[in-house]
Coordinates of C-alpha atoms in Angstrom, one line a residue:
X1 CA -25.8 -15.5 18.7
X2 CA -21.6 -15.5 17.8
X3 CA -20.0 -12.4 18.2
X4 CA -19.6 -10.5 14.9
X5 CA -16.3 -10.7 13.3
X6 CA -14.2 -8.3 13.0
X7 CA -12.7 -7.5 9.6
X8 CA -9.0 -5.7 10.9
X9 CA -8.4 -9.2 13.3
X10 CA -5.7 -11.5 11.8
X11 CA -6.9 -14.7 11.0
X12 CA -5.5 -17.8 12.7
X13 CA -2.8 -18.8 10.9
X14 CA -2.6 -15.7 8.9
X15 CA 1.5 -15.6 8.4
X16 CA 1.2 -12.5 9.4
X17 CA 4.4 -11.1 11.2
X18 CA 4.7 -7.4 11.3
X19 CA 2.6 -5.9 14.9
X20 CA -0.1 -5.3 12.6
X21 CA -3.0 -7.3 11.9
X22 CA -2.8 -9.0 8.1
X23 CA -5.0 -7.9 6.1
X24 CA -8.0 -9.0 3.9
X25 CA -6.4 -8.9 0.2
X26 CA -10.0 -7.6 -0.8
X27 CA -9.3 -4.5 0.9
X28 CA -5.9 -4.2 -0.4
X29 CA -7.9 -4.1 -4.1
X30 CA -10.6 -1.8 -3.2
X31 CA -8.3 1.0 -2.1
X32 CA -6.3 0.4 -4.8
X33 CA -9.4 0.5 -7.1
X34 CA -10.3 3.8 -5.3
X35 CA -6.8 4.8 -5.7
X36 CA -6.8 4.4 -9.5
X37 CA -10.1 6.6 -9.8
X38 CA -8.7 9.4 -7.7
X39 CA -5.0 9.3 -9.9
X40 CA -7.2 9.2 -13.2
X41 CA -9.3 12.3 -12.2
X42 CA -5.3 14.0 -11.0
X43 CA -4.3 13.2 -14.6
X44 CA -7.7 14.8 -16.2
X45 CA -8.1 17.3 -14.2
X46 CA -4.0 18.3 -13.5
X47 CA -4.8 18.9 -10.3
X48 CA -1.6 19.0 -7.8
X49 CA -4.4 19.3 -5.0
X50 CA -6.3 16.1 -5.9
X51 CA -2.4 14.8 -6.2
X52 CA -1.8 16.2 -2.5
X53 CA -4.9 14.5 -1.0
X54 CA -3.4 11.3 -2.8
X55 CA -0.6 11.6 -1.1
X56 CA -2.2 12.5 2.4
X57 CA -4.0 9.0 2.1
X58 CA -0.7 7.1 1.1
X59 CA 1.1 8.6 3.8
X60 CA -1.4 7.8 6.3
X61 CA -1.2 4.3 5.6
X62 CA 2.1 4.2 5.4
X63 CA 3.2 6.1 8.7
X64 CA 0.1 5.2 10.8
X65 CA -0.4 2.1 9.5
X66 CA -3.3 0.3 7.4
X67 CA -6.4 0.5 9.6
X68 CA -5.9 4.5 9.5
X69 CA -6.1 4.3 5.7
X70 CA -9.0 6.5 4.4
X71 CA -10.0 3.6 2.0
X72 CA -9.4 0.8 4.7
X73 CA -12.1 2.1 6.5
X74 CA -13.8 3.3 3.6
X75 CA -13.8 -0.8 2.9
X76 CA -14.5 -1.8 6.1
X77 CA -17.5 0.7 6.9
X78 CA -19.3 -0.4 3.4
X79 CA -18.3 -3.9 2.1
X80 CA -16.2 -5.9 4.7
X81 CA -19.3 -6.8 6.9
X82 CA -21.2 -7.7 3.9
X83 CA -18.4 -10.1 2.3
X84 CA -18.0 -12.1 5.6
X85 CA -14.4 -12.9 6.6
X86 CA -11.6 -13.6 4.5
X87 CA -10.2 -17.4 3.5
X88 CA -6.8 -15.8 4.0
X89 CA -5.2 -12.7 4.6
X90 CA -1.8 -10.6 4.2
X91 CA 0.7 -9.4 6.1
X92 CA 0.9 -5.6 6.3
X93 CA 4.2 -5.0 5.9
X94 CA 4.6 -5.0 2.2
X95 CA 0.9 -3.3 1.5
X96 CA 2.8 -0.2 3.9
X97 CA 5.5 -0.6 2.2
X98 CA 3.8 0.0 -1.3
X99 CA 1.9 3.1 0.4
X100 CA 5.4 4.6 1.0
X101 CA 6.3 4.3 -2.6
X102 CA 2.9 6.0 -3.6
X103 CA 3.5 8.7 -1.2
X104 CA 6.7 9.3 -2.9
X105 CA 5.2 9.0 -6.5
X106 CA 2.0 11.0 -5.2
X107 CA 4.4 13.9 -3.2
X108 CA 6.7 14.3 -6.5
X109 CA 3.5 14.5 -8.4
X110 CA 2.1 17.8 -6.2
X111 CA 5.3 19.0 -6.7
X112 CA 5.3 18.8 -10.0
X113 CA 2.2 20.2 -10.7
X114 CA 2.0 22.8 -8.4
X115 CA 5.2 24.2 -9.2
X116 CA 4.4 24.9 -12.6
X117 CA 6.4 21.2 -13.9
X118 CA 3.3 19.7 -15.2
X119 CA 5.5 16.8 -17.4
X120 CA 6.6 15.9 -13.5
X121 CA 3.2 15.6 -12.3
X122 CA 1.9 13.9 -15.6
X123 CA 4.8 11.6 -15.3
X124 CA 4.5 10.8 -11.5
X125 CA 0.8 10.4 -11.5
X126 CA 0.7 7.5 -14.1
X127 CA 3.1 5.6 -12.7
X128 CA 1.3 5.9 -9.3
X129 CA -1.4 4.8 -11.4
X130 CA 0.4 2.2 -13.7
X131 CA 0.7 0.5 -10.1
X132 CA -2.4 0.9 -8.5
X133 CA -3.9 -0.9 -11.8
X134 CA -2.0 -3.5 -11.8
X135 CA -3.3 -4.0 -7.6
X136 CA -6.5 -2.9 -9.2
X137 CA -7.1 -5.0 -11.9
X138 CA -5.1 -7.8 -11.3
X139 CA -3.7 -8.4 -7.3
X140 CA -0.2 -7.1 -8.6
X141 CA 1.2 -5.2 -5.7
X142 CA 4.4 -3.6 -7.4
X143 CA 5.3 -2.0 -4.6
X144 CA 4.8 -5.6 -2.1
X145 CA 7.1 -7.4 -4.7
X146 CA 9.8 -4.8 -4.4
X147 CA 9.2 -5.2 -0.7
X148 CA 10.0 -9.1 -1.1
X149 CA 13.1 -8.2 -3.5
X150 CA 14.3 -6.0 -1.2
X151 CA 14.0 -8.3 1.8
X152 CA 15.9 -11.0 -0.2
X153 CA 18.9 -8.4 -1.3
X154 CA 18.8 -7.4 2.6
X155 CA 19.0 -11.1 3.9
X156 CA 21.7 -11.8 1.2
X157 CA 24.3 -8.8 1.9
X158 CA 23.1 -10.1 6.0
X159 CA 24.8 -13.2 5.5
X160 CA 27.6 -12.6 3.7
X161 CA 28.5 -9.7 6.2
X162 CA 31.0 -10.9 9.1
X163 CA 29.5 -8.9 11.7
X164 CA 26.2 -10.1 11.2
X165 CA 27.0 -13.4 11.4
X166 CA 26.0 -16.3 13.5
X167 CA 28.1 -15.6 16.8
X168 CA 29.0 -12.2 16.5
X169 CA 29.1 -9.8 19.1
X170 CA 27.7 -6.6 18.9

Protein backbone atom coordinates (compact mmCIF):
# COMPACT_ATOMS: atom_id res chain seq x y z
CA UNK A 1 0.00 0.00 0.00
CA UNK A 2 1.91 3.65 -1.14
CA UNK A 3 2.25 6.00 1.38
CA UNK A 4 -0.44 8.80 1.23
CA UNK A 5 0.60 11.89 -0.28
CA UNK A 6 0.90 14.74 1.22
CA UNK A 7 -0.77 17.80 -0.12
CA UNK A 8 1.96 20.80 1.44
CA UNK A 9 5.05 18.58 -0.37
CA UNK A 10 6.40 20.39 -3.49
CA UNK A 11 6.17 18.40 -6.41
CA UNK A 12 9.17 17.30 -8.42
CA UNK A 13 9.95 19.79 -10.58
CA UNK A 14 7.67 22.23 -8.98
CA UNK A 15 9.86 25.65 -9.84
CA UNK A 16 9.42 26.30 -6.68
CA UNK A 17 12.23 28.52 -5.14
CA UNK A 18 11.39 30.29 -2.04
CA UNK A 19 12.04 27.65 1.47
CA UNK A 20 8.54 26.97 1.20
CA UNK A 21 6.88 24.23 -0.38
CA UNK A 22 4.86 25.41 -3.79
CA UNK A 23 1.66 25.19 -3.51
CA UNK A 24 -1.43 23.48 -5.07
CA UNK A 25 -3.12 26.49 -7.15
CA UNK A 26 -6.50 24.79 -6.03
CA UNK A 27 -5.79 25.90 -2.63
CA UNK A 28 -4.70 29.22 -3.61
CA UNK A 29 -8.57 29.51 -5.15
CA UNK A 30 -10.35 28.07 -2.34
CA UNK A 31 -8.98 30.54 0.28
CA UNK A 32 -9.46 33.09 -2.02
CA UNK A 33 -13.07 31.82 -2.56
CA UNK A 34 -13.39 31.77 1.23
CA UNK A 35 -11.82 35.06 1.38
CA UNK A 36 -14.41 36.66 -0.99
CA UNK A 37 -17.38 35.33 1.21
CA UNK A 38 -15.85 36.57 4.51
CA UNK A 39 -15.03 40.39 2.64
CA UNK A 40 -18.76 40.27 1.25
CA UNK A 41 -20.35 39.55 4.72
CA UNK A 42 -17.56 42.74 6.07
CA UNK A 43 -19.21 44.88 3.40
CA UNK A 44 -23.02 43.83 4.44
CA UNK A 45 -22.62 43.64 7.65
CA UNK A 46 -19.81 46.85 8.16
CA UNK A 47 -18.23 44.99 10.47
CA UNK A 48 -14.52 46.32 11.35
CA UNK A 49 -14.39 42.97 13.44
CA UNK A 50 -15.19 40.51 10.67
CA UNK A 51 -12.54 43.09 8.73
CA UNK A 52 -10.01 42.37 11.73
CA UNK A 53 -10.38 38.51 11.59
CA UNK A 54 -9.65 39.15 7.78
CA UNK A 55 -6.76 40.59 8.43
CA UNK A 56 -5.60 38.07 11.25
CA UNK A 57 -5.82 35.34 8.40
CA UNK A 58 -3.90 37.47 5.74
CA UNK A 59 -1.30 38.25 8.13
CA UNK A 60 -0.88 34.73 9.17
CA UNK A 61 -0.13 33.72 5.81
CA UNK A 62 1.88 36.30 5.14
CA UNK A 63 4.33 36.31 8.22
CA UNK A 64 4.12 32.63 9.00
CA UNK A 65 3.83 31.44 5.83
CA UNK A 66 1.10 29.49 3.79
CA UNK A 67 0.66 26.11 5.60
CA UNK A 68 -0.38 28.32 8.81
CA UNK A 69 -3.10 29.96 6.71
CA UNK A 70 -6.58 29.31 8.39
CA UNK A 71 -8.02 28.40 4.84
CA UNK A 72 -4.83 26.32 3.75
CA UNK A 73 -5.69 24.01 6.22
CA UNK A 74 -9.16 24.64 6.02
CA UNK A 75 -8.36 23.12 2.29
CA UNK A 76 -6.20 20.70 3.15
CA UNK A 77 -8.31 19.09 6.11
CA UNK A 78 -11.55 18.85 3.71
CA UNK A 79 -10.83 18.78 -0.04
CA UNK A 80 -6.94 18.24 -0.70
CA UNK A 81 -7.09 14.44 0.10
CA UNK A 82 -10.12 14.00 -1.85
CA UNK A 83 -8.74 15.82 -5.19
CA UNK A 84 -5.47 13.68 -5.23
CA UNK A 85 -2.28 15.66 -5.92
CA UNK A 86 -1.77 18.38 -8.09
CA UNK A 87 -0.48 18.29 -11.99
CA UNK A 88 1.59 21.33 -10.95
CA UNK A 89 1.99 23.61 -8.27
CA UNK A 90 3.17 27.31 -7.36
CA UNK A 91 5.72 28.87 -5.73
CA UNK A 92 4.87 30.59 -2.43
CA UNK A 93 6.44 33.52 -2.69
CA UNK A 94 4.07 35.59 -4.68
CA UNK A 95 0.70 33.88 -3.02
CA UNK A 96 2.61 35.55 0.49
CA UNK A 97 3.21 38.27 -1.11
CA UNK A 98 -0.48 38.92 -2.17
CA UNK A 99 -1.44 37.99 1.62
CA UNK A 100 0.69 41.01 2.68
CA UNK A 101 -1.19 43.29 0.38
CA UNK A 102 -4.62 41.95 1.81
CA UNK A 103 -3.42 42.48 5.28
CA UNK A 104 -2.79 46.01 4.34
CA UNK A 105 -6.17 46.45 2.48
CA UNK A 106 -7.94 44.24 5.35
CA UNK A 107 -5.88 46.40 8.43
CA UNK A 108 -6.91 49.85 6.68
CA UNK A 109 -10.36 48.43 6.44
CA UNK A 110 -10.62 47.79 10.51
CA UNK A 111 -9.39 50.95 10.78
CA UNK A 112 -11.71 52.45 8.88
CA UNK A 113 -14.60 51.04 10.22
CA UNK A 114 -13.87 50.98 13.68
CA UNK A 115 -12.88 54.39 13.90
CA UNK A 116 -16.02 55.68 12.87
CA UNK A 117 -14.52 56.27 8.75
CA UNK A 118 -16.94 53.79 7.32
CA UNK A 119 -16.21 55.26 3.31
CA UNK A 120 -12.44 53.86 4.43
CA UNK A 121 -13.63 50.60 5.37
CA UNK A 122 -16.23 50.42 2.40
CA UNK A 123 -13.55 51.45 0.22
CA UNK A 124 -10.69 49.06 1.49
CA UNK A 125 -12.92 46.04 1.86
CA UNK A 126 -13.96 46.00 -1.96
CA UNK A 127 -10.86 46.31 -3.21
CA UNK A 128 -9.63 43.44 -0.95
CA UNK A 129 -12.49 41.92 -2.47
CA UNK A 130 -12.15 43.19 -6.12
CA UNK A 131 -8.91 40.92 -5.81
CA UNK A 132 -9.80 38.04 -4.08
CA UNK A 133 -12.58 37.66 -7.08
CA UNK A 134 -10.56 37.97 -9.58
CA UNK A 135 -8.22 34.71 -7.61
CA UNK A 136 -11.71 33.52 -6.95
CA UNK A 137 -13.39 33.47 -10.03
CA UNK A 138 -10.77 33.46 -12.45
CA UNK A 139 -6.90 32.32 -11.11
CA UNK A 140 -5.97 36.18 -11.27
CA UNK A 141 -3.68 36.70 -8.36
CA UNK A 142 -3.38 40.68 -8.43
CA UNK A 143 -1.25 40.71 -5.80
CA UNK A 144 1.31 37.60 -7.41
CA UNK A 145 1.46 39.74 -10.63
CA UNK A 146 2.57 42.81 -8.77
CA UNK A 147 4.97 40.44 -7.15
CA UNK A 148 6.37 39.54 -10.68
CA UNK A 149 6.39 43.39 -11.72
CA UNK A 150 8.09 44.16 -8.87
CA UNK A 151 10.73 41.51 -9.24
CA UNK A 152 11.31 42.73 -12.79
CA UNK A 153 11.62 46.72 -11.71
CA UNK A 154 14.01 45.19 -8.88
CA UNK A 155 16.22 43.09 -11.28
CA UNK A 156 16.24 46.14 -13.72
CA UNK A 157 17.47 49.06 -11.27
CA UNK A 158 19.95 45.63 -10.00
CA UNK A 159 21.67 45.76 -13.18
CA UNK A 160 21.95 49.07 -14.10
CA UNK A 161 23.43 49.84 -10.46
CA UNK A 162 27.46 49.77 -10.41
CA UNK A 163 27.67 48.35 -7.15
CA UNK A 164 25.63 45.53 -7.81
CA UNK A 165 27.30 44.52 -10.67
CA UNK A 166 29.14 41.54 -11.84
CA UNK A 167 32.56 41.85 -9.91
CA UNK A 168 31.85 44.15 -7.36
CA UNK A 169 32.98 44.12 -4.00
CA UNK A 170 31.01 44.51 -1.18
Amino acid sequence: MPAPVDPAAPAAGSGSTSAEPGLDPRGVRFAAAVTTVVLVLVLLSGSGWLAGAQAVVFALGAFAGMRFAPYSLLYRALLARRLGPPAEREDAAPVRFSQLVGFVFAAVATVGYLAGLTTLGIVATALALAAAFLNAAFGFCLGCEMYTVIARIRARLRARNPHTAEGATA
